[in-house]
């Protein structure tokens, strides 16, 4: 079965779910086998309560804008269907899960939780493991991995989910160029000398040092921890 991940973010009326704050936006993008599929889930929600001034300064979403938006109960079934069976990638997952679980509790009047429908990977915890002692906010990671976040003047759930998807792929190995692409004009006979095997100089073999081998193994373990599997590591362990 294909590996399916959902990169998810939310916006809320305030910081503390324990004070009755509610969700006002959910944004999520789908990855299958580490590729962005184009499938998205995005809704603004009417929280039926006031938005705290501090939260408004962060996301800029006003109560007037949300007046005609659906309630969580109206989109809950579609949301659960979208995340069912996937691995959720969330930056500072405890915050978003707290609000999502609170909405489920109101909806079902039960102990249902998001982890009943999907597994969760906290990308903030992953970043802290990979970059201890450094700033690991989404903006800091964008700068570290050269991800364009110039459109992020305010927080927005869908935009942040899209940015986090790019950050996660870069942080866990990205999609590298294997050197197989070429320009047709560079392969014309008059522009590229083709040598017979006997004319070619011997290849220079560079062997990695012990430090390089340790860094290589560390990187493979990071990929395995982030994605659940690493075929290269499994191959090395079998030798």
JSON list of C-alpha atoms in Angstrom, two decimals, residues 80-222:
[
{"chain": "A", "resi": 80, "resn": "UNK", "atom": "CA", "xyz": [-12.09, 12.39, 8.99]},
{"chain": "A", "resi": 81, "resn": "UNK", "atom": "CA", "xyz": [-12.37, 10.73, 5.58]},
{"chain": "A", "resi": 82, "resn": "UNK", "atom": "CA", "xyz": [-9.45, 12.84, 4.31]},
{"chain": "A", "resi": 83, "resn": "UNK", "atom": "CA", "xyz": [-7.07, 11.93, 7.15]},
{"chain": "A", "resi": 84, "resn": "UNK", "atom": "CA", "xyz": [-8.24, 8.34, 7.74]},
{"chain": "A", "resi": 85, "resn": "UNK", "atom": "CA", "xyz": [-5.32, 5.90, 7.78]},
{"chain": "A", "resi": 86, "resn": "UNK", "atom": "CA", "xyz": [-2.67, 8.52, 6.96]},
{"chain": "A", "resi": 87, "resn": "UNK", "atom": "CA", "xyz": [0.31, 9.80, 8.89]},
{"chain": "A", "resi": 88, "resn": "UNK", "atom": "CA", "xyz": [-0.27, 13.42, 9.92]},
{"chain": "A", "resi": 89, "resn": "UNK", "atom": "CA", "xyz": [2.72, 15.76, 9.74]},
{"chain": "A", "resi": 90, "resn": "UNK", "atom": "CA", "xyz": [2.14, 18.68, 12.12]},
{"chain": "A", "resi": 91, "resn": "UNK", "atom": "CA", "xyz": [4.55, 21.33, 13.40]},
{"chain": "A", "resi": 92, "resn": "UNK", "atom": "CA", "xyz": [4.09, 21.52, 17.18]},
{"chain": "A", "resi": 93, "resn": "UNK", "atom": "CA", "xyz": [1.48, 18.77, 17.00]},
{"chain": "A", "resi": 94, "resn": "UNK", "atom": "CA", "xyz": [0.29, 19.05, 20.61]},
{"chain": "A", "resi": 95, "resn": "UNK", "atom": "CA", "xyz": [-1.26, 22.45, 19.89]},
{"chain": "A", "resi": 96, "resn": "UNK", "atom": "CA", "xyz": [-3.25, 21.44, 16.80]},
{"chain": "A", "resi": 97, "resn": "UNK", "atom": "CA", "xyz": [-4.25, 18.05, 18.21]},
{"chain": "A", "resi": 98, "resn": "UNK", "atom": "CA", "xyz": [-5.56, 19.69, 21.36]},
{"chain": "A", "resi": 99, "resn": "UNK", "atom": "CA", "xyz": [-7.97, 21.83, 19.34]},
{"chain": "A", "resi": 100, "resn": "UNK", "atom": "CA", "xyz": [-8.94, 19.04, 16.93]},
{"chain": "A", "resi": 101, "resn": "UNK", "atom": "CA", "xyz": [-9.64, 16.64, 19.80]},
{"chain": "A", "resi": 102, "resn": "UNK", "atom": "CA", "xyz": [-11.71, 19.30, 21.55]},
{"chain": "A", "resi": 103, "resn": "UNK", "atom": "CA", "xyz": [-13.82, 19.74, 18.41]},
{"chain": "A", "resi": 104, "resn": "UNK", "atom": "CA", "xyz": [-14.32, 15.98, 18.17]},
{"chain": "A", "resi": 105, "resn": "UNK", "atom": "CA", "xyz": [-15.38, 15.85, 21.82]},
{"chain": "A", "resi": 106, "resn": "UNK", "atom": "CA", "xyz": [-17.99, 18.56, 21.24]},
{"chain": "A", "resi": 107, "resn": "UNK", "atom": "CA", "xyz": [-19.19, 16.85, 18.07]},
{"chain": "A", "resi": 108, "resn": "UNK", "atom": "CA", "xyz": [-19.48, 13.31, 19.35]},
{"chain": "A", "resi": 109, "resn": "UNK", "atom": "CA", "xyz": [-19.76, 13.98, 23.07]},
{"chain": "A", "resi": 110, "resn": "UNK", "atom": "CA", "xyz": [-17.29, 11.12, 23.45]},
{"chain": "A", "resi": 111, "resn": "UNK", "atom": "CA", "xyz": [-13.59, 10.37, 23.95]},
{"chain": "A", "resi": 112, "resn": "UNK", "atom": "CA", "xyz": [-12.81, 10.15, 20.20]},
{"chain": "A", "resi": 113, "resn": "UNK", "atom": "CA", "xyz": [-9.38, 11.53, 19.31]},
{"chain": "A", "resi": 114, "resn": "UNK", "atom": "CA", "xyz": [-7.49, 12.26, 16.10]},
{"chain": "A", "resi": 115, "resn": "UNK", "atom": "CA", "xyz": [-5.04, 9.42, 16.85]},
{"chain": "A", "resi": 116, "resn": "UNK", "atom": "CA", "xyz": [-7.99, 7.04, 16.55]},
{"chain": "A", "resi": 117, "resn": "UNK", "atom": "CA", "xyz": [-8.02, 7.84, 12.83]},
{"chain": "A", "resi": 118, "resn": "UNK", "atom": "CA", "xyz": [-4.39, 8.60, 11.93]},
{"chain": "A", "resi": 119, "resn": "UNK", "atom": "CA", "xyz": [-0.85, 8.44, 13.25]},
{"chain": "A", "resi": 120, "resn": "UNK", "atom": "CA", "xyz": [1.06, 11.65, 13.99]},
{"chain": "A", "resi": 121, "resn": "UNK", "atom": "CA", "xyz": [4.61, 12.86, 13.37]},
{"chain": "A", "resi": 122, "resn": "UNK", "atom": "CA", "xyz": [5.54, 16.13, 15.08]},
{"chain": "A", "resi": 123, "resn": "UNK", "atom": "CA", "xyz": [7.87, 17.88, 12.64]},
{"chain": "A", "resi": 124, "resn": "UNK", "atom": "CA", "xyz": [8.97, 20.30, 15.37]},
{"chain": "A", "resi": 125, "resn": "UNK", "atom": "CA", "xyz": [10.27, 17.40, 17.46]},
{"chain": "A", "resi": 126, "resn": "UNK", "atom": "CA", "xyz": [11.94, 15.94, 14.36]},
{"chain": "A", "resi": 127, "resn": "UNK", "atom": "CA", "xyz": [13.62, 19.28, 13.63]},
{"chain": "A", "resi": 128, "resn": "UNK", "atom": "CA", "xyz": [14.84, 19.56, 17.24]},
{"chain": "A", "resi": 129, "resn": "UNK", "atom": "CA", "xyz": [16.43, 16.11, 16.95]},
{"chain": "A", "resi": 130, "resn": "UNK", "atom": "CA", "xyz": [18.11, 17.02, 13.69]},
{"chain": "A", "resi": 131, "resn": "UNK", "atom": "CA", "xyz": [19.15, 20.56, 14.73]},
{"chain": "A", "resi": 132, "resn": "UNK", "atom": "CA", "xyz": [19.59, 20.60, 18.51]},
{"chain": "A", "resi": 133, "resn": "UNK", "atom": "CA", "xyz": [20.12, 24.00, 20.09]},
{"chain": "A", "resi": 134, "resn": "UNK", "atom": "CA", "xyz": [18.92, 25.87, 16.99]},
{"chain": "A", "resi": 135, "resn": "UNK", "atom": "CA", "xyz": [15.72, 27.75, 16.19]},
{"chain": "A", "resi": 136, "resn": "UNK", "atom": "CA", "xyz": [13.26, 25.34, 14.59]},
{"chain": "A", "resi": 137, "resn": "UNK", "atom": "CA", "xyz": [10.22, 27.48, 13.90]},
{"chain": "A", "resi": 138, "resn": "UNK", "atom": "CA", "xyz": [8.71, 27.10, 10.43]},
{"chain": "A", "resi": 139, "resn": "UNK", "atom": "CA", "xyz": [10.27, 30.40, 9.35]},
{"chain": "A", "resi": 140, "resn": "UNK", "atom": "CA", "xyz": [13.69, 29.33, 10.67]},
{"chain": "A", "resi": 141, "resn": "UNK", "atom": "CA", "xyz": [13.46, 26.01, 8.83]},
{"chain": "A", "resi": 142, "resn": "UNK", "atom": "CA", "xyz": [12.47, 27.79, 5.62]},
{"chain": "A", "resi": 143, "resn": "UNK", "atom": "CA", "xyz": [15.62, 29.89, 5.89]},
{"chain": "A", "resi": 144, "resn": "UNK", "atom": "CA", "xyz": [17.79, 26.86, 6.72]},
{"chain": "A", "resi": 145, "resn": "UNK", "atom": "CA", "xyz": [16.48, 24.79, 3.79]},
{"chain": "A", "resi": 146, "resn": "UNK", "atom": "CA", "xyz": [16.04, 27.72, 1.38]},
{"chain": "A", "resi": 147, "resn": "UNK", "atom": "CA", "xyz": [12.26, 27.32, 1.10]},
{"chain": "A", "resi": 148, "resn": "UNK", "atom": "CA", "xyz": [10.48, 30.40, -0.28]},
{"chain": "A", "resi": 149, "resn": "UNK", "atom": "CA", "xyz": [8.04, 31.72, 2.33]},
{"chain": "A", "resi": 150, "resn": "UNK", "atom": "CA", "xyz": [7.86, 35.28, 1.03]},
{"chain": "A", "resi": 151, "resn": "UNK", "atom": "CA", "xyz": [4.04, 35.07, 0.85]},
{"chain": "A", "resi": 152, "resn": "UNK", "atom": "CA", "xyz": [3.81, 34.38, 4.59]},
{"chain": "A", "resi": 153, "resn": "UNK", "atom": "CA", "xyz": [3.18, 37.88, 5.97]},
{"chain": "A", "resi": 154, "resn": "UNK", "atom": "CA", "xyz": [0.40, 36.39, 8.13]},
{"chain": "A", "resi": 155, "resn": "UNK", "atom": "CA", "xyz": [-0.18, 32.83, 9.30]},
{"chain": "A", "resi": 156, "resn": "UNK", "atom": "CA", "xyz": [-2.69, 30.80, 7.29]},
{"chain": "A", "resi": 157, "resn": "UNK", "atom": "CA", "xyz": [-3.44, 27.12, 7.74]},
{"chain": "A", "resi": 158, "resn": "UNK", "atom": "CA", "xyz": [-3.33, 26.06, 4.08]},
{"chain": "A", "resi": 159, "resn": "UNK", "atom": "CA", "xyz": [-0.31, 28.21, 3.20]},
{"chain": "A", "resi": 160, "resn": "UNK", "atom": "CA", "xyz": [1.58, 26.96, 6.26]},
{"chain": "A", "resi": 161, "resn": "UNK", "atom": "CA", "xyz": [0.71, 23.34, 5.41]},
{"chain": "A", "resi": 162, "resn": "UNK", "atom": "CA", "xyz": [2.03, 23.84, 1.87]},
{"chain": "A", "resi": 163, "resn": "UNK", "atom": "CA", "xyz": [5.25, 25.39, 3.20]},
{"chain": "A", "resi": 164, "resn": "UNK", "atom": "CA", "xyz": [5.65, 22.65, 5.82]},
{"chain": "A", "resi": 165, "resn": "UNK", "atom": "CA", "xyz": [5.30, 19.99, 3.11]},
{"chain": "A", "resi": 166, "resn": "UNK", "atom": "CA", "xyz": [8.27, 21.53, 1.26]},
{"chain": "A", "resi": 167, "resn": "UNK", "atom": "CA", "xyz": [10.26, 21.86, 4.49]},
{"chain": "A", "resi": 168, "resn": "UNK", "atom": "CA", "xyz": [9.56, 18.25, 5.50]},
{"chain": "A", "resi": 169, "resn": "UNK", "atom": "CA", "xyz": [10.69, 16.89, 2.13]},
{"chain": "A", "resi": 170, "resn": "UNK", "atom": "CA", "xyz": [13.86, 18.97, 2.27]},
{"chain": "A", "resi": 171, "resn": "UNK", "atom": "CA", "xyz": [14.51, 18.07, 5.91]},
{"chain": "A", "resi": 172, "resn": "UNK", "atom": "CA", "xyz": [14.16, 14.33, 5.31]},
{"chain": "A", "resi": 173, "resn": "UNK", "atom": "CA", "xyz": [16.10, 14.08, 2.08]},
{"chain": "A", "resi": 174, "resn": "UNK", "atom": "CA", "xyz": [14.07, 15.90, -0.56]},
{"chain": "A", "resi": 175, "resn": "UNK", "atom": "CA", "xyz": [14.00, 14.72, -4.15]},
{"chain": "A", "resi": 176, "resn": "UNK", "atom": "CA", "xyz": [17.56, 14.86, -5.44]},
{"chain": "A", "resi": 177, "resn": "UNK", "atom": "CA", "xyz": [18.83, 15.13, -9.00]},
{"chain": "A", "resi": 178, "resn": "UNK", "atom": "CA", "xyz": [20.61, 11.87, -9.77]},
{"chain": "A", "resi": 179, "resn": "UNK", "atom": "CA", "xyz": [22.47, 13.44, -12.67]},
{"chain": "A", "resi": 180, "resn": "UNK", "atom": "CA", "xyz": [20.36, 11.63, -15.26]},
{"chain": "A", "resi": 181, "resn": "UNK", "atom": "CA", "xyz": [18.88, 14.75, -16.86]},
{"chain": "A", "resi": 182, "resn": "UNK", "atom": "CA", "xyz": [20.62, 16.25, -19.86]},
{"chain": "A", "resi": 183, "resn": "UNK", "atom": "CA", "xyz": [20.32, 18.88, -22.53]},
{"chain": "A", "resi": 184, "resn": "UNK", "atom": "CA", "xyz": [19.99, 17.36, -25.98]},
{"chain": "A", "resi": 185, "resn": "UNK", "atom": "CA", "xyz": [22.39, 19.95, -27.43]},
{"chain": "A", "resi": 186, "resn": "UNK", "atom": "CA", "xyz": [25.12, 18.79, -25.06]},
{"chain": "A", "resi": 187, "resn": "UNK", "atom": "CA", "xyz": [25.05, 15.28, -26.48]},
{"chain": "A", "resi": 188, "resn": "UNK", "atom": "CA", "xyz": [25.71, 16.08, -30.13]},
{"chain": "A", "resi": 189, "resn": "UNK", "atom": "CA", "xyz": [28.83, 14.33, -31.57]},
{"chain": "A", "resi": 190, "resn": "UNK", "atom": "CA", "xyz": [30.49, 17.63, -32.49]},
{"chain": "A", "resi": 191, "resn": "UNK", "atom": "CA", "xyz": [30.18, 18.94, -28.93]},
{"chain": "A", "resi": 192, "resn": "UNK", "atom": "CA", "xyz": [31.17, 15.84, -26.95]},
{"chain": "A", "resi": 193, "resn": "UNK", "atom": "CA", "xyz": [34.11, 13.58, -27.59]},
{"chain": "A", "resi": 194, "resn": "UNK", "atom": "CA", "xyz": [33.27, 9.90, -27.24]},
{"chain": "A", "resi": 195, "resn": "UNK", "atom": "CA", "xyz": [36.23, 7.83, -26.14]},
{"chain": "A", "resi": 196, "resn": "UNK", "atom": "CA", "xyz": [36.73, 4.12, -26.66]},
{"chain": "A", "resi": 197, "resn": "UNK", "atom": "CA", "xyz": [37.20, 2.09, -23.50]},
{"chain": "A", "resi": 198, "resn": "UNK", "atom": "CA", "xyz": [40.94, 1.77, -24.13]},
{"chain": "A", "resi": 199, "resn": "UNK", "atom": "CA", "xyz": [41.36, 5.54, -24.36]},
{"chain": "A", "resi": 200, "resn": "UNK", "atom": "CA", "xyz": [39.63, 6.36, -21.08]},
{"chain": "A", "resi": 201, "resn": "UNK", "atom": "CA", "xyz": [41.82, 7.17, -18.06]},
{"chain": "A", "resi": 202, "resn": "UNK", "atom": "CA", "xyz": [41.35, 4.94, -15.00]},
{"chain": "A", "resi": 203, "resn": "UNK", "atom": "CA", "xyz": [38.62, 6.07, -12.63]},
{"chain": "A", "resi": 204, "resn": "UNK", "atom": "CA", "xyz": [39.77, 7.62, -9.39]},
{"chain": "A", "resi": 205, "resn": "UNK", "atom": "CA", "xyz": [38.12, 5.85, -6.44]},
{"chain": "A", "resi": 206, "resn": "UNK", "atom": "CA", "xyz": [37.57, 7.98, -3.33]},
{"chain": "A", "resi": 207, "resn": "UNK", "atom": "CA", "xyz": [36.81, 6.04, -0.17]},
{"chain": "A", "resi": 208, "resn": "UNK", "atom": "CA", "xyz": [34.88, 7.73, 2.66]},
{"chain": "A", "resi": 209, "resn": "UNK", "atom": "CA", "xyz": [36.58, 8.39, 5.97]},
{"chain": "A", "resi": 210, "resn": "UNK", "atom": "CA", "xyz": [35.21, 7.16, 9.30]},
{"chain": "A", "resi": 211, "resn": "UNK", "atom": "CA", "xyz": [33.57, 10.52, 10.06]},
{"chain": "A", "resi": 212, "resn": "UNK", "atom": "CA", "xyz": [31.87, 10.51, 6.66]},
{"chain": "A", "resi": 213, "resn": "UNK", "atom": "CA", "xyz": [30.61, 6.96, 7.21]},
{"chain": "A", "resi": 214, "resn": "UNK", "atom": "CA", "xyz": [29.17, 7.94, 10.58]},
{"chain": "A", "resi": 215, "resn": "UNK", "atom": "CA", "xyz": [27.45, 11.00, 9.07]},
{"chain": "A", "resi": 216, "resn": "UNK", "atom": "CA", "xyz": [26.07, 8.82, 6.28]},
{"chain": "A", "resi": 217, "resn": "UNK", "atom": "CA", "xyz": [24.64, 6.31, 8.79]},
{"chain": "A", "resi": 218, "resn": "UNK", "atom": "CA", "xyz": [23.17, 9.13, 10.91]},
{"chain": "A", "resi": 219, "resn": "UNK", "atom": "CA", "xyz": [21.44, 10.56, 7.83]},
{"chain": "A", "resi": 220, "resn": "UNK", "atom": "CA", "xyz": [19.96, 7.17, 6.87]},
{"chain": "A", "resi": 221, "resn": "UNK", "atom": "CA", "xyz": [18.60, 6.70, 10.39]},
{"chain": "A", "resi": 222, "resn": "UNK", "atom": "CA", "xyz": [17.02, 10.18, 10.28]}
]
